[in-house]
XYZ file of C-alpha atoms in Angstrom:
688
model
C 131.339 85.578 47.410
C 130.056 89.128 46.492
C 129.564 92.272 48.932
C 127.163 94.741 49.379
C 128.014 98.242 47.347
C 125.885 101.463 47.423
C 124.629 104.536 45.488
C 126.247 107.537 47.332
C 123.143 109.771 46.662
C 120.669 106.906 48.323
C 123.152 106.662 51.236
C 122.991 110.249 52.035
C 118.957 110.093 51.476
C 119.076 107.180 53.777
C 120.942 109.177 56.428
C 118.733 112.188 56.095
C 115.693 110.427 56.399
C 117.093 108.687 59.661
C 117.740 112.406 60.883
C 114.213 113.693 60.366
C 112.344 110.344 62.110
C 114.627 110.622 64.964
C 114.131 114.140 65.544
C 110.174 114.091 65.022
C 109.896 110.909 66.908
C 112.184 112.527 69.783
C 109.512 115.489 69.559
C 106.533 113.824 69.499
C 107.649 111.887 72.644
C 108.306 115.275 74.303
C 104.874 116.301 73.294
C 103.096 113.489 74.623
C 104.660 113.233 77.722
C 104.639 116.647 78.221
C 100.545 117.039 77.984
C 99.272 113.578 78.735
C 97.312 112.857 81.840
C 98.990 110.513 84.343
C 96.555 108.041 84.293
C 97.443 107.827 80.344
C 101.176 107.202 81.115
C 101.320 103.586 79.901
C 99.449 104.239 77.084
C 101.760 107.046 76.177
C 104.566 105.035 76.661
C 103.342 102.494 74.345
C 102.423 105.096 71.599
C 105.937 107.121 71.851
C 107.705 103.306 71.674
C 105.591 102.511 68.504
C 106.868 105.807 66.750
C 110.322 105.879 67.754
C 110.502 101.961 67.113
C 109.056 102.666 63.441
C 111.707 105.381 62.939
C 114.641 103.021 63.743
C 112.737 99.991 61.800
C 111.994 102.172 58.792
C 115.474 103.671 58.492
C 116.689 99.932 58.319
C 114.822 99.105 55.356
C 115.155 102.761 53.726
C 118.910 102.231 54.151
C 118.433 99.133 52.155
C 117.548 101.032 49.059
C 121.307 102.210 49.160
C 122.432 98.863 48.413
C 122.385 97.061 45.167
C 121.187 93.380 46.116
C 121.012 89.867 44.205
C 118.056 89.272 42.569
C 115.310 86.789 43.111
C 115.165 88.069 46.855
C 112.259 88.599 49.188
C 111.537 89.135 52.798
C 110.078 86.526 55.070
C 106.667 88.278 56.654
C 107.428 86.780 60.164
C 110.754 87.700 60.578
C 110.182 91.317 59.266
C 107.468 91.701 61.568
C 109.734 90.605 64.488
C 112.250 92.945 63.581
C 110.031 95.775 64.031
C 108.660 94.071 67.686
C 112.304 94.170 68.729
C 112.651 97.689 67.816
C 109.255 98.853 69.449
C 110.443 97.038 72.758
C 113.745 98.408 72.580
C 112.317 102.196 72.028
C 109.484 101.809 74.747
C 112.723 100.749 77.223
C 114.539 103.844 76.126
C 111.649 106.127 76.395
C 110.899 104.966 80.050
C 114.463 105.128 80.999
C 114.808 108.822 80.054
C 111.680 110.068 81.777
C 112.642 108.335 85.189
C 113.292 111.148 87.974
C 116.955 110.030 88.237
C 119.299 107.954 86.056
C 121.998 106.524 87.929
C 125.162 105.222 86.116
C 124.431 101.590 86.504
C 120.897 102.013 84.949
C 122.626 104.076 82.399
C 124.973 101.131 81.269
C 122.330 98.551 81.672
C 120.127 100.828 79.148
C 122.784 101.182 76.827
C 123.422 97.739 76.597
C 119.984 96.574 76.065
C 119.009 99.645 73.565
C 122.067 98.944 71.673
C 121.491 95.096 71.663
C 117.683 96.002 70.515
C 119.212 98.372 67.637
C 121.332 95.431 66.616
C 118.864 92.501 67.267
C 116.472 94.631 64.726
C 119.232 94.772 62.011
C 120.442 91.286 62.202
C 116.745 89.898 62.141
C 115.896 92.179 59.555
C 118.632 90.902 57.284
C 117.404 87.285 58.214
C 114.090 88.144 56.886
C 115.846 88.793 53.306
C 115.520 85.266 51.409
C 117.932 85.585 48.306
C 117.467 82.355 46.211
C 120.853 80.339 45.625
C 122.763 82.208 48.065
C 123.614 82.438 51.826
C 124.331 85.689 53.779
C 127.642 85.364 55.823
C 129.104 87.725 58.322
C 132.554 89.089 59.377
C 132.494 88.502 63.125
C 134.704 91.410 64.144
C 132.608 93.914 61.885
C 129.542 92.198 63.832
C 131.091 93.335 67.260
C 131.687 96.937 66.150
C 128.365 97.393 64.996
C 127.055 96.149 68.335
C 129.560 98.375 70.388
C 128.539 101.302 68.010
C 124.897 100.657 68.895
C 125.631 100.371 72.540
C 127.790 103.287 73.239
C 125.700 105.656 70.869
C 122.712 104.700 72.800
C 124.289 105.584 76.161
C 125.112 108.899 74.729
C 121.997 109.489 73.490
C 120.040 108.625 76.957
C 122.482 110.828 78.773
C 122.113 113.792 76.460
C 118.418 113.570 76.292
C 118.164 112.906 80.147
C 120.527 115.888 81.160
C 118.482 118.487 78.901
C 114.798 116.816 79.049
C 113.389 120.096 80.519
C 115.559 121.968 77.744
C 114.678 119.949 74.947
C 111.017 120.553 75.454
C 111.799 124.206 74.489
C 114.845 124.139 72.513
C 115.194 122.873 68.534
C 118.712 122.698 68.756
C 118.673 120.257 71.711
C 116.222 117.965 70.160
C 118.401 118.344 66.773
C 121.392 117.398 68.831
C 120.081 114.096 70.282
C 118.358 113.209 67.048
C 121.846 113.571 65.250
C 123.387 111.492 68.064
C 120.789 108.724 67.515
C 121.121 108.907 63.601
C 124.609 108.345 63.774
C 124.099 105.376 66.317
C 121.754 103.621 64.116
C 123.218 104.709 60.705
C 126.786 103.786 61.833
C 125.171 100.339 63.065
C 123.598 99.653 60.041
C 126.264 100.431 57.398
C 128.566 98.350 59.630
C 126.552 95.769 59.864
C 125.618 95.850 56.013
C 129.672 95.726 55.711
C 129.995 92.752 57.927
C 127.542 90.705 55.624
C 128.153 89.069 52.168
C 126.621 86.997 49.844
C 127.695 83.287 48.600
C 126.433 81.330 45.712
C 125.459 77.838 46.466
C 124.254 76.698 43.171
C 126.018 78.265 40.546
C 123.495 81.404 40.529
C 125.000 84.401 39.102
C 124.815 87.509 40.880
C 122.726 90.490 39.538
C 121.498 93.616 40.643
C 117.870 93.059 42.098
C 116.049 95.991 40.110
C 112.632 95.017 41.350
C 113.571 94.718 45.047
C 115.396 98.212 44.562
C 112.372 99.756 42.989
C 110.537 98.420 46.067
C 112.615 100.141 48.395
C 112.873 103.361 46.520
C 109.037 103.621 46.672
C 109.567 102.937 50.372
C 112.208 105.603 50.577
C 109.668 108.311 48.844
C 106.544 106.808 50.738
C 108.483 107.312 54.430
C 109.955 110.512 53.571
C 106.707 111.904 52.820
C 105.324 110.702 55.819
C 107.930 112.141 58.012
C 107.684 115.269 56.083
C 103.982 115.058 56.995
C 104.436 113.945 60.363
C 106.996 116.713 61.111
C 104.732 119.635 59.960
C 102.216 118.260 62.155
C 104.394 118.141 64.966
C 106.000 121.662 64.094
C 102.288 123.052 63.917
C 101.177 121.211 67.676
C 104.455 122.303 68.910
C 103.968 126.012 68.212
C 100.392 125.841 69.326
C 101.146 124.183 72.771
C 104.014 126.657 73.162
C 101.815 129.693 72.724
C 99.060 128.163 74.877
C 101.883 127.415 77.630
C 102.886 131.215 77.024
C 99.323 132.189 77.459
C 98.674 129.983 80.778
C 102.019 131.341 82.065
C 100.847 134.634 81.513
C 97.418 133.960 82.664
C 98.535 132.304 86.307
C 101.156 135.244 86.543
C 98.158 137.726 86.488
C 96.029 135.636 88.537
C 98.954 135.390 91.200
C 99.546 138.952 90.944
C 95.770 139.729 91.566
C 95.714 137.638 94.630
C 98.539 139.558 96.418
C 98.097 143.312 94.683
C 95.665 145.889 95.447
C 93.152 145.975 92.520
C 93.028 150.192 92.765
C 96.884 150.949 93.670
C 98.717 148.156 92.016
C 100.496 147.674 95.472
C 101.076 144.611 97.638
C 98.222 144.033 99.800
C 97.809 142.296 103.038
C 98.024 138.566 102.031
C 101.198 139.590 100.415
C 102.240 140.563 103.807
C 101.677 137.641 105.352
C 103.639 135.592 102.392
C 106.386 138.447 102.687
C 106.596 138.488 106.624
C 108.289 134.536 106.530
C 111.329 135.787 104.676
C 111.419 139.071 106.505
C 111.665 137.598 109.782
C 113.835 134.698 109.053
C 116.288 136.863 107.255
C 116.679 139.739 109.886
C 116.745 137.001 113.154
C 119.599 135.223 111.344
C 121.647 138.635 110.571
C 120.565 140.267 113.885
C 119.222 143.122 111.864
C 116.268 145.747 112.613
C 113.486 146.707 110.364
C 110.520 149.205 110.939
C 106.599 149.220 110.172
C 105.469 152.558 109.173
C 101.506 152.851 109.408
C 100.496 155.747 107.348
C 96.728 156.628 107.821
C 95.081 159.584 106.061
C 93.787 162.535 108.088
C 89.849 163.328 107.445
C 90.111 161.240 104.214
C 86.173 160.323 104.589
C 85.443 164.111 104.234
C 87.571 163.881 100.596
C 85.102 161.060 99.511
C 81.717 162.450 100.587
C 82.659 165.916 99.109
C 84.356 165.155 96.028
C 83.176 161.530 95.490
C 84.697 158.091 95.869
C 86.480 158.301 92.060
C 88.226 161.259 93.449
C 89.424 159.704 96.719
C 90.697 156.897 94.459
C 92.415 158.922 92.523
C 94.009 160.679 95.505
C 94.922 157.328 96.905
C 96.773 156.336 93.379
C 98.676 159.449 93.304
C 99.808 159.378 96.540
C 101.095 155.730 96.668
C 103.063 156.915 93.231
C 104.833 159.969 95.518
C 105.571 157.691 98.414
C 107.275 155.246 95.930
C 109.748 158.007 94.547
C 110.810 158.504 98.193
C 111.857 154.767 98.717
C 114.870 152.691 97.924
C 115.396 149.244 96.964
C 114.959 148.190 100.768
C 111.823 149.552 101.316
C 108.255 148.157 100.594
C 105.031 149.736 100.542
C 101.538 148.098 100.803
C 98.323 148.788 101.022
C 96.046 147.435 103.879
C 93.017 149.033 104.047
C 90.643 151.853 102.536
C 93.705 154.926 103.456
C 95.716 152.661 105.135
C 99.063 152.088 103.992
C 102.235 149.905 105.237
C 105.749 150.769 104.716
C 108.048 148.140 105.739
C 111.963 149.428 105.820
C 114.408 146.871 105.945
C 117.882 146.925 107.427
C 117.014 150.353 109.355
C 117.941 152.655 112.145
C 115.252 154.398 114.080
C 116.346 157.994 112.942
C 116.443 156.671 109.317
C 112.594 155.595 109.862
C 111.661 158.995 111.619
C 113.429 160.807 108.564
C 111.180 159.027 105.875
C 108.511 159.568 108.054
C 108.869 163.298 107.906
C 109.356 163.225 103.992
C 106.106 161.060 103.608
C 104.275 163.563 105.838
C 105.289 166.466 103.572
C 104.661 164.686 100.230
C 101.167 164.211 101.574
C 100.773 167.787 102.373
C 101.269 168.853 98.977
C 97.998 169.543 97.098
C 96.570 167.315 94.878
C 95.146 168.161 91.614
C 92.582 165.874 90.612
C 90.124 166.290 87.699
C 90.808 170.119 87.898
C 90.360 169.963 91.641
C 92.861 171.176 94.376
C 92.747 168.758 97.232
C 94.848 169.209 100.497
C 94.985 166.545 103.174
C 97.625 165.475 105.741
C 98.707 162.095 107.270
C 99.635 160.438 110.597
C 102.072 157.868 110.895
C 102.996 155.480 113.691
C 106.391 153.173 113.468
C 106.843 150.187 115.421
C 110.363 148.508 115.226
C 111.630 144.832 115.196
C 112.379 143.246 117.467
C 111.901 145.974 120.109
C 108.461 146.481 119.634
C 107.279 142.710 118.491
C 108.527 139.603 117.155
C 105.737 138.801 114.721
C 103.527 140.335 112.311
C 100.514 140.930 114.502
C 102.082 142.797 117.382
C 104.067 145.052 114.972
C 101.055 145.727 113.049
C 99.190 146.509 115.928
C 101.366 148.489 117.804
C 102.333 150.793 114.632
C 98.833 151.412 114.817
C 98.322 152.096 117.974
C 101.366 154.680 117.547
C 99.469 156.256 114.510
C 96.613 156.579 116.705
C 98.851 158.358 119.258
C 100.028 160.724 116.423
C 96.461 161.436 115.773
C 95.479 162.280 119.437
C 98.361 164.616 119.483
C 96.882 166.556 116.463
C 97.437 164.727 113.324
C 99.989 165.176 110.522
C 102.688 164.034 112.715
C 104.595 160.907 113.373
C 105.067 158.764 116.655
C 107.284 155.543 117.525
C 105.594 153.075 120.047
C 106.501 153.057 123.382
C 105.294 150.858 126.384
C 104.185 153.933 128.359
C 100.557 153.422 130.594
C 98.899 155.044 127.781
C 99.828 152.337 125.296
C 99.084 149.161 127.564
C 95.317 149.272 126.326
C 97.163 148.398 122.687
C 99.128 145.809 124.255
C 95.792 144.069 125.686
C 94.471 144.429 122.108
C 97.339 142.602 120.895
C 97.149 140.059 123.339
C 93.357 139.931 122.298
C 93.815 139.384 118.543
C 96.357 136.445 119.689
C 93.475 135.049 121.454
C 91.285 136.021 118.438
C 93.135 133.616 116.292
C 92.302 130.586 118.658
C 89.203 131.497 118.962
C 88.491 130.954 115.309
C 89.326 127.633 115.759
C 88.083 126.934 118.815
C 84.468 128.131 117.712
C 84.218 130.539 120.876
C 81.575 132.734 118.762
C 78.072 132.626 119.371
C 74.982 135.039 117.162
C 72.948 137.107 119.345
C 69.736 138.203 117.676
C 68.019 141.807 117.603
C 64.587 141.771 116.499
C 62.962 144.317 114.012
C 59.419 145.054 114.901
C 56.761 146.167 112.687
C 55.924 149.724 113.510
C 51.938 149.551 113.446
C 51.457 146.053 115.658
C 55.027 145.447 117.126
C 55.103 142.258 115.976
C 58.197 140.596 115.394
C 59.412 140.617 111.116
C 62.899 139.699 111.278
C 65.989 139.684 113.234
C 69.501 140.922 112.429
C 72.326 138.512 113.548
C 74.987 140.011 115.677
C 78.442 138.104 116.723
C 79.544 137.862 120.320
C 82.608 136.269 121.614
C 82.691 134.001 124.519
C 86.269 134.637 125.636
C 87.444 132.056 128.100
C 88.864 134.378 130.774
C 87.001 137.624 129.778
C 83.373 136.543 129.256
C 81.275 137.563 126.483
C 82.617 140.426 124.438
C 80.690 142.650 121.962
C 81.962 143.339 118.239
C 83.273 146.310 119.138
C 86.192 144.884 120.939
C 87.292 142.551 118.383
C 85.683 143.519 114.954
C 88.566 146.285 114.075
C 91.661 143.439 115.110
C 89.908 141.006 112.955
C 89.334 143.028 109.747
C 93.361 144.274 110.244
C 94.467 140.575 110.815
C 91.905 139.054 108.059
C 89.993 137.073 110.418
C 87.047 138.797 109.432
C 86.870 136.632 106.632
C 86.424 133.241 108.620
C 84.411 134.760 111.017
C 82.028 136.090 108.791
C 81.532 132.582 106.948
C 80.940 131.160 110.401
C 78.269 133.721 110.918
C 76.663 133.221 107.541
C 76.761 129.247 108.330
C 75.253 129.746 111.655
C 72.480 131.840 110.329
C 71.563 129.587 107.489
C 71.725 126.658 110.142
C 69.338 128.523 112.402
C 66.810 129.336 109.514
C 66.612 125.582 108.505
C 65.766 125.009 112.066
C 63.291 127.347 111.932
C 61.791 126.637 108.819
C 61.391 122.642 109.771
C 59.719 123.765 113.217
C 57.330 126.229 111.544
C 58.757 129.508 113.207
C 58.252 132.571 111.763
C 61.205 134.496 112.987
C 62.149 135.702 109.458
C 64.634 136.779 107.631
C 67.601 136.584 109.462
C 69.662 139.631 108.350
C 73.785 138.961 108.420
C 76.018 141.956 108.323
C 78.978 141.921 105.635
C 82.124 143.735 106.005
C 83.768 145.431 103.093
C 86.469 142.938 103.076
C 83.715 140.062 103.162
C 81.634 141.602 100.131
C 84.387 142.483 97.872
C 86.095 138.825 98.595
C 86.190 136.507 95.693
C 84.413 133.562 97.219
C 81.471 135.305 98.488
C 79.226 133.835 95.741
C 80.330 130.273 96.175
C 79.998 130.292 99.897
C 76.678 131.591 99.682
C 75.837 129.057 97.094
C 77.374 126.315 98.905
C 75.426 127.143 102.190
C 72.116 127.640 100.221
C 72.430 124.306 98.811
C 73.960 122.363 102.205
C 71.047 123.359 104.373
C 68.204 123.565 101.647
C 66.789 126.827 102.961
C 64.425 129.252 101.381
C 66.837 132.127 99.842
C 64.289 134.717 100.884
C 64.933 134.220 104.759
C 68.277 135.194 104.344
C 68.895 138.840 104.335
C 72.636 140.453 103.741
C 73.334 143.796 105.257
C 76.163 146.182 103.657
C 76.933 149.838 104.881
C 76.134 152.594 102.770
C 79.713 153.560 102.565
C 80.684 150.033 101.459
C 77.764 150.169 98.608
C 78.942 153.522 97.550
C 82.672 152.319 96.952
C 83.096 151.329 93.344
C 79.370 151.372 92.776
C 79.335 149.558 89.719
C 81.118 146.888 91.201
C 78.640 147.114 93.944
C 75.626 146.759 91.556
C 76.968 143.417 89.885
C 77.340 141.970 92.784
C 73.892 143.075 94.518
C 72.393 141.786 91.284
C 74.060 138.269 91.657
C 72.817 138.095 94.947
C 69.374 139.171 94.443
C 69.540 136.644 91.376
C 70.200 133.741 93.777
C 66.946 134.980 96.133
C 68.824 137.019 98.528
C 67.286 139.688 100.309
C 69.216 142.848 100.307
C 69.447 145.721 102.727
C 71.257 149.058 102.843
C 72.625 149.694 106.677
C 73.806 152.999 108.131
C 72.147 154.992 105.574
C 72.782 158.727 105.857
C 76.106 158.438 107.439
C 77.885 158.288 103.935
C 76.044 161.583 102.405
C 75.119 159.095 99.456
C 72.093 160.533 97.310
C 68.736 158.702 96.229
C 70.456 159.165 92.680
C 72.577 156.260 93.579
C 70.267 154.662 95.823
C 67.665 153.952 92.905
C 70.156 151.801 90.783
C 70.748 149.762 93.691
C 69.078 146.287 93.587
C 68.109 146.403 97.521
C 64.867 145.405 99.431
C 65.366 147.585 102.356
C 66.678 150.792 103.693
C 68.229 151.046 107.461
C 68.287 154.664 108.592
C 71.239 155.292 110.873
C 70.742 155.788 114.458
C 72.235 159.328 114.593
C 69.063 160.554 112.617
C 67.038 159.183 115.611
C 69.102 159.945 118.527
C 67.906 163.881 118.372
C 64.256 163.072 117.329
C 61.541 164.833 118.695
C 58.480 166.493 117.203
C 58.597 169.370 114.630
C 62.531 169.072 114.416
C 64.864 169.154 111.634
C 65.478 165.745 112.417
C 61.743 164.769 111.435
C 61.976 167.055 108.019
C 64.973 164.932 107.285
C 63.408 161.534 108.394
C 60.208 162.071 106.347
C 61.884 163.071 103.119
C 64.053 159.802 103.380
C 60.743 157.518 104.202
C 58.829 159.056 101.706
C 61.533 158.477 98.726
C 62.346 155.412 99.922
C 58.519 154.024 99.765
C 58.190 155.531 96.327
C 61.445 153.523 95.324
C 59.569 150.391 96.667
C 61.875 149.955 99.847
C 61.045 148.703 103.086
C 62.284 151.283 105.670
C 63.694 150.366 109.053
C 64.618 152.963 111.829
C 67.892 151.793 114.245
C 68.506 153.130 117.470
C 65.021 153.266 118.795
C 65.197 154.115 122.535
C 62.311 156.303 123.505
C 58.354 155.848 122.766
C 58.247 159.003 121.380
C 60.952 158.345 118.352
C 58.551 155.211 117.825
C 55.578 157.457 117.501
C 57.012 159.712 115.361
C 58.669 157.299 112.900
C 55.270 155.327 112.792
C 53.540 158.359 111.719
C 56.088 159.301 109.399
C 55.354 155.687 107.419
C 58.404 154.068 108.814
C 57.499 150.283 108.579
C 60.142 148.864 110.719
C 61.634 149.616 114.213
C 64.859 148.303 116.042
C 66.588 149.366 119.338
C 66.486 149.116 122.771
C 63.158 150.329 123.224
C 61.867 147.099 122.255
C 64.246 144.834 122.592
C 68.258 144.366 123.108
C 70.149 141.534 121.243
C 69.052 138.307 122.526
C 70.129 134.545 122.684
C 68.084 132.404 120.396
C 65.902 131.049 123.006
C 65.053 134.304 124.314
C 63.367 135.367 121.117
C 60.013 133.736 122.089
C 59.915 135.192 125.243
C 60.875 139.019 123.705
C 57.855 138.586 121.127
C 55.491 137.413 123.808
C 56.206 140.442 126.092
C 56.427 143.194 123.146
C 52.800 141.954 121.719
C 50.328 144.218 122.310
């Protein structure tokens, strides 16, 4: 009887190989499961099992090179393959077990037993595959049992370690190394205990000599497997580094996108979207603690004059400097947001009214300090309105509207002051506005809006050449409401976005109907608010509507106000060029109110210029208004723009405009906004 003995250097080598193979098998399994799509889960499971099974199986046969076997030995192909299949099945089960959402104790024990039996089965099947002529292998039962217990206990501990640290294992080399070491000790311990349990007995007087040929083959296997492992390990390390780098880049990009969604582009302050998300926490927390907080609605006085005189770029810098100044006055329980052009909202948590008043005074003082921008000293003031929770409202809309009402009261008191909201008679209108906005939320869902159309007429023959779509609200109790009653509230609450989309969709639907019937009331002009014009989904929504209704894009016209067009002029030009490329007609509305120059206008890719009604109202023959209009009309025509005059109310105004070369007229003289069914009657009545 001869027991197997070992070369210590090769034993160390086999342990090192086992550690490498286990580490990289775990790394590959983590990478595959982290990055594979769900529909490939079974395929990934099989691939990971094949890799881990190969690691366990290779270690067994590599370990054979550390032992001196009898001569004239060879391996049975069928049993050798069967030993790998056992390792493969056990590995698949192990990976499946550690990737489940939970790992109860009973499942852990069952998994450890099955995995341990799988490792042991692989080993002893591999031993059975070795045929030694003239000898048989006998086993020590006690050592066999010990080897199986080592496999079971080690597998259970390795499962538990990997499951408990699976998230950390995806990022930490040391966690993977610890699990790999535990798995290596399990496989190596089981292998060499199993080898110690085996002994070779001669059955025909055959001598026992060292098996040099088999040893050389196993040594070649060691070298080959080690090289294979090192190559695979290097590849995994490079792949892991790239994936981690990509993950960091994606995480940073997602963080930036999330911040862009809730931060104002100019001041980098939280915006109205952030307020919607933050309000849930704010109200729940203060209701639970029965605490008070305040909304301070800050509005700059005559800020429009700064933009008109110095330009929007100076106004933008003023807003940035103001935001920075206010920030220096705040503590950790105060949060500043920008919710409009020159409108800011300051939220003070856990505050008493006198504390809110003191901070309002400090803000007014800091606003009054001169702003130095590109060498210009600019002075401005502000008005502040304050509403308190829960005294002045128990939801964001009420508090915001009441703070806005208090701010308007401050302006009525002479500006440069602050006011608390109160429920006096003069504030009842603001309460009705609050109720109206609450109804507005319902109106969006209940489709209570309608489009009315105000025709535009050719100045020479008074034929309808297009219509402007104007939204109306069919209120269930108050009747038909004009935009002046609810547009401001819609802009403050963000409802202008779904309302604006509805108006665009309804206009496209109407254009489709007219195109199919051969009607010629084209194009339909739809007004976009500044919020809609700058919204990230503008192009996507328009492309979707044009595709859905299959209309000619030139029959749709988008109107934006001059002030909207002049704000961030470079961005405006890019947006207008994109809309023009889609085939949509473009118009500048309310021209003249923003004091922009034709130097800017010549760069805007628009088709039409609509002169604001303020220039028309005082128009009489040989007046200054006529001289100004003559210049505007002639310059616009030279730039290739159609010119429409808004607010035409008298025949004298119409005659002067026609004489000056104005191509299109719009106003109550010719037609008020009418329902779509009334357009034909209007055209018939006006026609000469």
